[in-house]
């Protein structure tokens, strides 16, 4: 922890206090996380049901270069005190990506057993999908990614290093328990959504061990959810379906690697990778879950004040929902959508607003929102 712990909103008896560990990280991470904390404050004041207390951590590539570690040895224990983790971005051109990832982000995901990664997609107002004739709601998807094993389990190694016969193995691991818990989570998420439909993505035609187990477990878990309709799609056919029949998709579950790829396609089809959020969830709530925008460090625009904070805001909304503040989560997302619809957007979305313009407009929309009917007067917001 580098800077001081801050109490952002006064805590009174009717407030729950939500303890947030913030890890802004590298690149534009600090810019978008600061913006996110500002709107979270506005939401807390507006709804009055919770107060935030934020613990900032300086875990980043800069810290790694200085100390040899992205996070201290007891880092995971420090995080366990939080209700949730708000994460910016990590990675820079001077340190190989696999060092950075395994040193910080994957270390947290695996160490806190955040085995479900969720990635909602939707076409935001003011954002244009590259797909023709996409209407509101057509790309309203939730991708659930297995986040603890599969192709990113970390199993493998290298032998004969540096010799012509050098060999490297990268073993995908599928455990019955690991598949069962992600399937159960995906079916329950599908059940919470209006369409109650789940597509299980697989590749069991070619990957005849792990992915056959994956399919078998999916079929068994499906029988626990008779009210959820489901189908199965091979991952290659799924890319085709996402583009050609987007309306046939609602909730999706896929392995670590498959969902990694499909979620980038989903973000592109929704018109912008700059706004997509993700949650690394421990559904059993033994440990804090971690929420992050997926856009990454974006070093080309660092310090220019034009980073799009919408991904960070949507991320904050996911975090509030996870923490049981569904009303606040919806109020925030509605405010963000209204600001986007009013054309107050950063250059990546074709607008001329700066990060702080968008942040100010969202805070304004939150303040003027009618907490009951959720209607904000965005026409009155000036960028
Ligand atoms: C993502 C990213 C990361 C991941 C990379 C950077 C390892 O692509 O969040 O999808 O695959 O987890
Ligand atoms: Mg990815």
Tab-separated table of C-alpha atoms and ligand atoms in Angstrom:
chain	number	residue	atom	x	y	z
A	1	UNK	CA	0.000	0.000	0.000
A	2	UNK	CA	1.600	3.243	-1.010
A	3	UNK	CA	-0.797	6.085	-0.740
A	4	UNK	CA	-3.095	6.594	2.132
A	5	UNK	CA	-6.155	4.612	2.700
A	6	UNK	CA	-9.106	6.862	2.045
A	7	UNK	CA	-12.666	6.902	3.256
A	8	UNK	CA	-14.505	8.266	0.282
A	9	UNK	CA	-17.928	8.693	1.721
A	10	UNK	CA	-18.866	9.221	5.319
A	11	UNK	CA	-20.029	6.070	7.011
A	12	UNK	CA	-23.258	6.281	8.908
A	13	UNK	CA	-25.283	3.606	10.609
A	14	UNK	CA	-27.443	2.953	7.543
A	15	UNK	CA	-24.422	2.430	5.304
A	16	UNK	CA	-22.653	-0.785	4.589
A	17	UNK	CA	-18.982	-0.154	4.256
A	18	UNK	CA	-17.483	-1.725	1.137
A	19	UNK	CA	-13.771	-2.191	1.271
A	20	UNK	CA	-12.153	-1.937	-2.162
A	21	UNK	CA	-8.517	-2.809	-2.898
A	22	UNK	CA	-7.536	-0.726	-5.901
A	23	UNK	CA	-4.644	-1.808	-8.130
A	24	UNK	CA	-4.364	0.804	-10.917
A	25	UNK	CA	-1.211	-0.867	-12.376
A	26	UNK	CA	0.418	0.330	-15.598
A	27	UNK	CA	-0.281	2.551	-18.595
A	28	UNK	CA	-3.736	4.118	-18.609
A	29	UNK	CA	-4.726	1.938	-15.631
A	30	UNK	CA	-4.311	4.763	-13.069
A	31	UNK	CA	-6.254	7.239	-15.255
A	32	UNK	CA	-9.288	5.005	-15.695
A	33	UNK	CA	-9.293	3.668	-12.138
A	34	UNK	CA	-9.208	7.195	-10.692
A	35	UNK	CA	-12.108	8.101	-12.962
A	36	UNK	CA	-13.936	4.968	-11.804
A	37	UNK	CA	-13.413	5.771	-8.120
A	38	UNK	CA	-14.810	9.236	-8.735
A	39	UNK	CA	-18.051	7.922	-10.224
A	40	UNK	CA	-18.294	5.245	-7.534
A	41	UNK	CA	-18.228	8.064	-5.000
A	42	UNK	CA	-21.006	9.850	-6.826
A	43	UNK	CA	-23.066	6.651	-6.892
A	44	UNK	CA	-22.476	6.033	-3.175
A	45	UNK	CA	-23.700	9.524	-2.339
A	46	UNK	CA	-26.696	9.182	-4.648
A	47	UNK	CA	-28.037	5.856	-3.418
A	48	UNK	CA	-26.981	6.173	0.218
A	49	UNK	CA	-26.910	2.427	0.873
A	50	UNK	CA	-23.149	1.978	1.043
A	51	UNK	CA	-19.915	3.831	1.667
A	52	UNK	CA	-16.602	3.004	0.070
A	53	UNK	CA	-13.285	2.651	1.718
A	54	UNK	CA	-10.459	2.339	-0.775
A	55	UNK	CA	-7.023	0.817	-0.186
A	56	UNK	CA	-4.651	1.656	-3.064
A	57	UNK	CA	-1.793	-0.723	-3.986
A	58	UNK	CA	1.126	0.276	-6.203
A	59	UNK	CA	1.588	-3.204	-7.679
A	60	UNK	CA	2.831	-2.634	-11.206
A	61	UNK	CA	5.671	-3.093	-13.672
A	62	UNK	CA	7.331	-0.009	-12.204
A	63	UNK	CA	7.373	-1.727	-8.796
A	64	UNK	CA	8.733	-4.922	-10.391
A	65	UNK	CA	11.626	-3.043	-11.957
A	66	UNK	CA	12.379	-1.345	-8.676
A	67	UNK	CA	12.026	-4.298	-6.292
A	68	UNK	CA	12.017	-7.445	-8.454
A	69	UNK	CA	8.441	-8.227	-7.461
A	70	UNK	CA	5.050	-7.141	-8.771
A	71	UNK	CA	3.541	-7.667	-5.362
A	72	UNK	CA	4.935	-8.395	-1.915
A	73	UNK	CA	5.212	-11.960	-0.674
A	74	UNK	CA	2.135	-11.564	1.537
A	75	UNK	CA	0.229	-9.748	-1.222
A	76	UNK	CA	-2.596	-12.272	-1.466
A	77	UNK	CA	-3.167	-12.072	2.278
A	78	UNK	CA	-3.336	-8.291	2.089
A	79	UNK	CA	-6.020	-8.573	-0.576
A	80	UNK	CA	-8.094	-10.988	1.464
A	81	UNK	CA	-9.145	-8.119	3.734
A	82	UNK	CA	-11.007	-6.471	0.845
A	83	UNK	CA	-14.583	-7.039	-0.299
A	84	UNK	CA	-13.499	-6.650	-3.923
A	85	UNK	CA	-10.481	-5.709	-6.029
A	86	UNK	CA	-10.650	-2.942	-8.650
A	87	UNK	CA	-7.842	-3.523	-11.160
A	88	UNK	CA	-6.659	-1.222	-13.973
A	89	UNK	CA	-4.158	-2.762	-16.378
A	90	UNK	CA	-0.747	-4.367	-16.240
A	91	UNK	CA	2.016	-4.805	-18.782
A	92	UNK	CA	4.568	-2.697	-20.580
A	93	UNK	CA	6.906	-3.162	-23.512
A	94	UNK	CA	10.050	-3.590	-21.392
A	95	UNK	CA	9.020	-6.739	-19.502
A	96	UNK	CA	7.880	-9.925	-21.299
A	97	UNK	CA	4.115	-10.364	-20.977
A	98	UNK	CA	4.246	-13.821	-19.449
A	99	UNK	CA	6.403	-12.514	-16.578
A	100	UNK	CA	3.986	-9.681	-15.913
A	101	UNK	CA	0.881	-11.820	-16.115
A	102	UNK	CA	2.087	-14.646	-13.935
A	103	UNK	CA	3.648	-12.112	-11.579
A	104	UNK	CA	0.463	-10.233	-10.870
A	105	UNK	CA	-2.847	-10.816	-12.559
A	106	UNK	CA	-2.807	-14.587	-12.899
A	107	UNK	CA	-1.182	-14.842	-9.491
A	108	UNK	CA	-4.178	-13.076	-7.992
A	109	UNK	CA	-6.764	-14.979	-10.067
A	110	UNK	CA	-5.261	-18.345	-9.198
A	111	UNK	CA	-4.227	-17.491	-5.632
A	112	UNK	CA	-7.723	-16.305	-4.766
A	113	UNK	CA	-9.302	-19.104	-6.812
A	114	UNK	CA	-11.349	-16.693	-8.930
A	115	UNK	CA	-12.389	-19.544	-11.146
A	116	UNK	CA	-15.151	-17.830	-13.079
A	117	UNK	CA	-14.390	-14.997	-15.432
A	118	UNK	CA	-17.441	-13.148	-16.685
A	119	UNK	CA	-17.550	-10.907	-19.740
A	120	UNK	CA	-20.781	-9.161	-20.614
A	121	UNK	CA	-21.188	-7.769	-24.115
A	122	UNK	CA	-23.680	-5.289	-25.433
A	123	UNK	CA	-23.809	-2.615	-28.085
A	124	UNK	CA	-23.673	0.622	-26.130
A	125	UNK	CA	-25.641	3.673	-27.257
A	126	UNK	CA	-23.360	5.860	-29.337
A	127	UNK	CA	-21.271	2.853	-30.394
A	128	UNK	CA	-21.701	1.212	-33.795
A	129	UNK	CA	-21.391	-2.510	-34.307
A	130	UNK	CA	-19.508	-3.529	-37.464
A	131	UNK	CA	-22.337	-6.026	-38.058
A	132	UNK	CA	-25.092	-4.839	-40.351
A	133	UNK	CA	-28.620	-4.577	-38.967
A	134	UNK	CA	-27.790	-5.139	-35.333
A	135	UNK	CA	-30.511	-3.805	-33.081
A	136	UNK	CA	-30.526	-2.977	-29.406
A	137	UNK	CA	-30.336	-6.190	-27.439
A	138	UNK	CA	-29.067	-8.343	-30.310
A	139	UNK	CA	-25.603	-8.641	-28.840
A	140	UNK	CA	-26.619	-8.832	-25.232
A	141	UNK	CA	-24.385	-11.734	-24.287
A	142	UNK	CA	-22.654	-13.003	-21.196
A	143	UNK	CA	-19.507	-15.036	-21.751
A	144	UNK	CA	-18.407	-17.172	-18.817
A	145	UNK	CA	-14.762	-18.171	-19.054
A	146	UNK	CA	-13.174	-20.974	-17.013
A	147	UNK	CA	-10.470	-19.048	-15.196
A	148	UNK	CA	-8.434	-21.518	-13.150
A	149	UNK	CA	-7.276	-24.407	-15.338
A	150	UNK	CA	-7.661	-25.584	-18.942
A	151	UNK	CA	-5.048	-24.272	-21.342
A	152	UNK	CA	-3.756	-21.635	-18.880
A	153	UNK	CA	-3.161	-24.007	-15.979
A	154	UNK	CA	0.563	-23.307	-16.084
A	155	UNK	CA	1.399	-27.033	-16.417
A	156	UNK	CA	4.365	-27.829	-18.608
A	157	UNK	CA	7.994	-26.979	-18.959
A	158	UNK	CA	11.027	-26.863	-21.173
A	159	UNK	CA	13.854	-29.371	-21.510
A	160	UNK	CA	17.096	-29.434	-23.516
A	161	UNK	CA	16.955	-25.669	-23.279
A	162	UNK	CA	18.964	-23.989	-26.021
A	163	UNK	CA	19.725	-27.240	-27.864
A	164	UNK	CA	18.254	-28.271	-31.211
A	165	UNK	CA	16.163	-30.944	-29.480
A	166	UNK	CA	14.616	-28.419	-27.098
A	167	UNK	CA	11.063	-29.332	-26.173
A	168	UNK	CA	8.329	-27.285	-24.552
A	169	UNK	CA	5.047	-28.660	-23.266
A	170	UNK	CA	1.956	-26.657	-22.405
A	171	UNK	CA	-0.536	-29.043	-20.926
A	172	UNK	CA	-4.217	-28.266	-20.686
A	173	UNK	CA	-5.748	-29.558	-17.453
A	174	UNK	CA	-9.422	-30.355	-17.028
A	175	UNK	CA	-10.561	-31.643	-13.655
A	176	UNK	CA	-14.034	-32.990	-13.030
A	177	UNK	CA	-14.426	-30.609	-10.108
A	178	UNK	CA	-13.110	-27.655	-12.116
A	179	UNK	CA	-15.486	-28.311	-15.010
A	180	UNK	CA	-18.408	-28.995	-12.721
A	181	UNK	CA	-18.062	-25.743	-10.820
A	182	UNK	CA	-17.779	-23.570	-13.932
A	183	UNK	CA	-20.755	-25.336	-15.569
A	184	UNK	CA	-22.841	-24.873	-12.442
A	185	UNK	CA	-21.903	-21.184	-12.336
A	186	UNK	CA	-22.696	-20.706	-16.044
A	187	UNK	CA	-26.074	-22.442	-15.767
A	188	UNK	CA	-26.992	-20.333	-12.730
A	189	UNK	CA	-25.974	-17.130	-14.532
A	190	UNK	CA	-28.080	-18.205	-17.541
A	191	UNK	CA	-30.987	-18.835	-15.174
A	192	UNK	CA	-30.761	-15.250	-13.855
A	193	UNK	CA	-31.113	-13.800	-17.336
A	194	UNK	CA	-34.447	-13.311	-19.101
A	195	UNK	CA	-33.808	-15.751	-21.945
A	196	UNK	CA	-32.426	-18.546	-19.744
A	197	UNK	CA	-30.278	-19.955	-22.509
A	198	UNK	CA	-26.737	-21.313	-22.376
A	199	UNK	CA	-24.403	-22.311	-25.191
A	200	UNK	CA	-21.625	-24.684	-24.128
A	201	UNK	CA	-18.607	-24.153	-26.382
A	202	UNK	CA	-16.421	-27.178	-26.957
A	203	UNK	CA	-13.907	-28.803	-29.290
A	204	UNK	CA	-14.486	-32.412	-28.315
A	205	UNK	CA	-14.248	-33.602	-31.898
A	206	UNK	CA	-10.506	-32.935	-31.921
A	207	UNK	CA	-9.607	-32.682	-28.225
A	208	UNK	CA	-10.820	-36.106	-27.288
A	209	UNK	CA	-9.876	-36.254	-23.592
A	210	UNK	CA	-10.304	-32.979	-21.757
A	211	UNK	CA	-13.109	-31.646	-23.915
A	212	UNK	CA	-15.013	-34.935	-23.880
A	213	UNK	CA	-14.978	-34.721	-20.082
A	214	UNK	CA	-16.099	-31.088	-20.473
A	215	UNK	CA	-19.110	-32.185	-22.571
A	216	UNK	CA	-20.028	-35.050	-20.243
A	217	UNK	CA	-20.008	-32.819	-17.202
A	218	UNK	CA	-22.034	-30.155	-19.049
A	219	UNK	CA	-24.745	-32.716	-19.815
A	220	UNK	CA	-24.861	-33.873	-16.200
A	221	UNK	CA	-24.975	-30.371	-14.737
A	222	UNK	CA	-27.654	-29.370	-17.272
A	223	UNK	CA	-30.019	-31.874	-15.677
A	224	UNK	CA	-29.862	-29.807	-12.460
A	225	UNK	CA	-31.225	-26.829	-14.423
A	226	UNK	CA	-34.318	-28.077	-16.265
A	227	UNK	CA	-35.548	-24.488	-16.700
A	228	UNK	CA	-32.441	-23.443	-18.662
A	229	UNK	CA	-32.366	-24.303	-22.367
A	230	UNK	CA	-28.904	-25.162	-23.650
A	231	UNK	CA	-27.041	-26.157	-26.751
A	232	UNK	CA	-23.504	-27.115	-27.661
A	233	UNK	CA	-21.287	-25.522	-30.307
A	234	UNK	CA	-17.771	-26.286	-31.527
A	235	UNK	CA	-15.533	-23.277	-30.974
A	236	UNK	CA	-14.793	-22.727	-34.651
A	237	UNK	CA	-18.485	-22.885	-35.537
A	238	UNK	CA	-19.140	-20.519	-32.633
A	239	UNK	CA	-17.114	-17.720	-34.276
A	240	UNK	CA	-19.282	-18.147	-37.359
A	241	UNK	CA	-22.480	-18.126	-35.290
A	242	UNK	CA	-21.476	-14.979	-33.386
A	243	UNK	CA	-21.171	-13.119	-36.672
A	244	UNK	CA	-24.002	-14.666	-38.668
A	245	UNK	CA	-26.650	-15.457	-36.029
A	246	UNK	CA	-25.910	-13.185	-33.075
A	247	UNK	CA	-29.521	-13.273	-31.886
A	248	UNK	CA	-29.299	-17.013	-31.244
A	249	UNK	CA	-26.795	-16.417	-28.405
A	250	UNK	CA	-27.396	-15.412	-24.785
A	251	UNK	CA	-25.085	-16.925	-22.142
A	252	UNK	CA	-21.943	-18.770	-23.235
A	253	UNK	CA	-19.520	-20.966	-21.312
A	254	UNK	CA	-16.107	-21.884	-22.687
A	255	UNK	CA	-12.633	-22.974	-21.641
A	256	UNK	CA	-9.968	-20.494	-20.618
A	257	UNK	CA	-8.408	-20.229	-24.096
A	258	UNK	CA	-11.599	-20.505	-26.135
A	259	UNK	CA	-13.362	-17.811	-24.115
A	260	UNK	CA	-10.266	-15.606	-24.242
A	261	UNK	CA	-10.523	-15.591	-28.020
A	262	UNK	CA	-14.315	-15.463	-28.268
A	263	UNK	CA	-14.510	-12.536	-25.852
A	264	UNK	CA	-12.232	-10.412	-28.043
A	265	UNK	CA	-14.457	-11.230	-31.008
A	266	UNK	CA	-17.492	-10.309	-28.903
A	267	UNK	CA	-15.961	-6.961	-27.930
A	268	UNK	CA	-15.102	-6.201	-31.567
A	269	UNK	CA	-18.608	-7.110	-32.733
A	270	UNK	CA	-20.053	-4.840	-30.068
A	271	UNK	CA	-18.068	-2.025	-31.636
A	272	UNK	CA	-15.284	-1.289	-29.144
A	273	UNK	CA	-12.756	-3.132	-27.034
A	274	UNK	CA	-12.338	0.094	-25.062
A	275	UNK	CA	-15.530	-0.316	-23.079
A	276	UNK	CA	-15.658	-4.006	-22.188
A	277	UNK	CA	-15.447	-5.041	-18.529
A	278	UNK	CA	-14.630	-8.294	-16.832
A	279	UNK	CA	-15.015	-9.874	-13.437
A	280	UNK	CA	-12.745	-12.577	-12.043
A	281	UNK	CA	-15.164	-14.168	-9.638
A	282	UNK	CA	-14.947	-16.544	-6.730
A	283	UNK	CA	-18.596	-17.651	-6.833
A	284	UNK	CA	-18.216	-19.263	-3.421
A	285	UNK	CA	-17.207	-15.904	-1.951
A	286	UNK	CA	-14.333	-17.292	0.093
A	287	UNK	CA	-12.107	-14.551	-1.321
A	288	UNK	CA	-12.572	-11.128	-2.912
A	289	UNK	CA	-13.351	-11.113	-6.615
A	290	UNK	CA	-11.415	-8.856	-8.999
A	291	UNK	CA	-12.925	-6.492	-11.566
A	292	UNK	CA	-11.074	-4.905	-14.482
A	293	UNK	CA	-11.635	-3.239	-17.827
A	294	UNK	CA	-10.184	-5.504	-20.512
A	295	UNK	CA	-8.543	-2.833	-22.683
A	296	UNK	CA	-5.046	-3.141	-21.201
A	297	UNK	CA	-2.266	-0.576	-20.656
A	298	UNK	CA	-2.565	1.374	-23.973
A	299	UNK	CA	0.808	3.094	-23.649
A	300	UNK	CA	0.299	5.101	-26.838
A	301	UNK	CA	-2.241	7.330	-25.090
A	302	UNK	CA	-0.869	7.443	-21.531
A	303	UNK	CA	-1.027	10.886	-19.954
A	304	UNK	CA	-2.929	12.437	-22.855
A	305	UNK	CA	-6.171	12.563	-20.919
A	306	UNK	CA	-8.119	10.730	-23.618
A	307	UNK	CA	-8.338	7.211	-22.166
A	308	UNK	CA	-11.895	5.960	-22.414
A	309	UNK	CA	-13.146	5.471	-18.847
A	310	UNK	CA	-16.337	3.651	-19.893
A	311	UNK	CA	-14.754	0.198	-19.488
A	312	UNK	CA	-13.738	1.164	-15.988
A	313	UNK	CA	-17.254	2.453	-15.191
A	314	UNK	CA	-18.946	-0.649	-16.522
A	315	UNK	CA	-16.433	-2.660	-14.473
A	316	UNK	CA	-17.406	-0.663	-11.377
A	317	UNK	CA	-21.044	-1.485	-12.081
A	318	UNK	CA	-20.253	-5.214	-12.275
A	319	UNK	CA	-18.389	-4.912	-8.986
A	320	UNK	CA	-21.344	-3.215	-7.275
A	321	UNK	CA	-23.675	-5.897	-8.540
A	322	UNK	CA	-21.397	-8.589	-7.184
A	323	UNK	CA	-21.317	-6.804	-3.831
A	324	UNK	CA	-25.097	-6.921	-3.557
A	325	UNK	CA	-25.734	-3.314	-4.665
A	326	UNK	CA	-27.827	-4.187	-7.722
A	327	UNK	CA	-29.723	-0.915	-7.685
A	328	UNK	CA	-26.539	1.167	-7.554
A	329	UNK	CA	-25.029	-1.000	-10.299
A	330	UNK	CA	-27.961	-0.376	-12.599
A	331	UNK	CA	-28.084	3.325	-11.823
A	332	UNK	CA	-24.412	3.641	-12.749
A	333	UNK	CA	-24.747	1.692	-15.988
A	334	UNK	CA	-27.819	3.691	-16.981
A	335	UNK	CA	-25.930	6.936	-16.371
A	336	UNK	CA	-23.016	5.732	-18.522
A	337	UNK	CA	-25.368	4.717	-21.322
A	338	UNK	CA	-27.069	8.115	-21.206
A	339	UNK	CA	-23.764	9.951	-21.443
A	340	UNK	CA	-22.691	7.787	-24.410
A	341	UNK	CA	-26.072	8.311	-26.063
A	342	UNK	CA	-25.636	12.080	-25.625
A	343	UNK	CA	-22.426	11.794	-27.673
A	344	UNK	CA	-20.081	12.637	-24.808
A	345	UNK	CA	-17.377	10.145	-25.748
A	346	UNK	CA	-13.603	9.941	-26.069
A	347	UNK	CA	-11.870	9.946	-29.495
A	348	UNK	CA	-11.726	6.118	-29.732
A	349	UNK	CA	-15.538	6.189	-29.963
A	350	UNK	CA	-15.492	9.082	-32.414
A	351	UNK	CA	-16.090	11.827	-29.844
A	352	UNK	CA	-14.018	14.779	-28.730
A	353	UNK	CA	-14.440	14.516	-24.951
A	354	UNK	CA	-11.549	13.888	-22.590
A	355	UNK	CA	-11.432	11.291	-19.813
A	356	UNK	CA	-12.401	13.934	-17.296
A	357	UNK	CA	-15.228	15.312	-19.478
A	358	UNK	CA	-16.798	11.865	-19.642
A	359	UNK	CA	-16.218	11.303	-15.933
A	360	UNK	CA	-17.797	14.618	-15.020
A	361	UNK	CA	-20.783	13.946	-17.277
A	362	UNK	CA	-21.343	10.511	-15.739
A	363	UNK	CA	-21.084	11.926	-12.191
A	364	UNK	CA	-23.623	14.599	-13.180
A	365	UNK	CA	-25.969	11.998	-14.683
A	366	UNK	CA	-25.659	9.929	-11.514
A	367	UNK	CA	-26.428	12.923	-9.293
A	368	UNK	CA	-29.419	14.011	-11.333
A	369	UNK	CA	-30.768	10.499	-11.770
A	370	UNK	CA	-34.042	9.798	-10.158
A	371	UNK	CA	-33.059	6.932	-7.937
A	372	UNK	CA	-36.541	5.405	-8.202
A	373	UNK	CA	-37.292	5.700	-11.904
A	374	UNK	CA	-33.643	5.814	-12.976
A	375	UNK	CA	-34.141	8.667	-15.393
A	376	UNK	CA	-31.339	11.187	-15.560
A	377	UNK	CA	-31.556	14.435	-17.447
A	378	UNK	CA	-28.524	14.054	-19.623
A	379	UNK	CA	-29.612	16.904	-21.870
A	380	UNK	CA	-28.573	19.170	-19.031
A	381	UNK	CA	-25.115	17.714	-18.773
A	382	UNK	CA	-22.358	19.744	-20.330
A	383	UNK	CA	-19.148	18.104	-21.364
B	1	LIG	C1	-7.676	-11.138	-21.312
B	1	LIG	C2	-6.266	-10.995	-21.705
B	1	LIG	C3	-5.402	-11.826	-20.805
B	1	LIG	C4	-5.969	-13.199	-20.644
B	1	LIG	C5	-4.011	-11.940	-21.328
B	1	LIG	C6	-3.346	-10.599	-21.332
B	1	LIG	C7	-3.235	-13.022	-20.637
B	1	LIG	O1	-6.126	-11.358	-23.034
B	1	LIG	O2	-8.038	-10.679	-20.233
B	1	LIG	O3	-8.447	-11.722	-22.062
B	1	LIG	O4	-6.012	-13.985	-21.555
B	1	LIG	O5	-6.422	-13.520	-19.545
B	2	LIG	MG1	-7.856	-11.871	-23.964
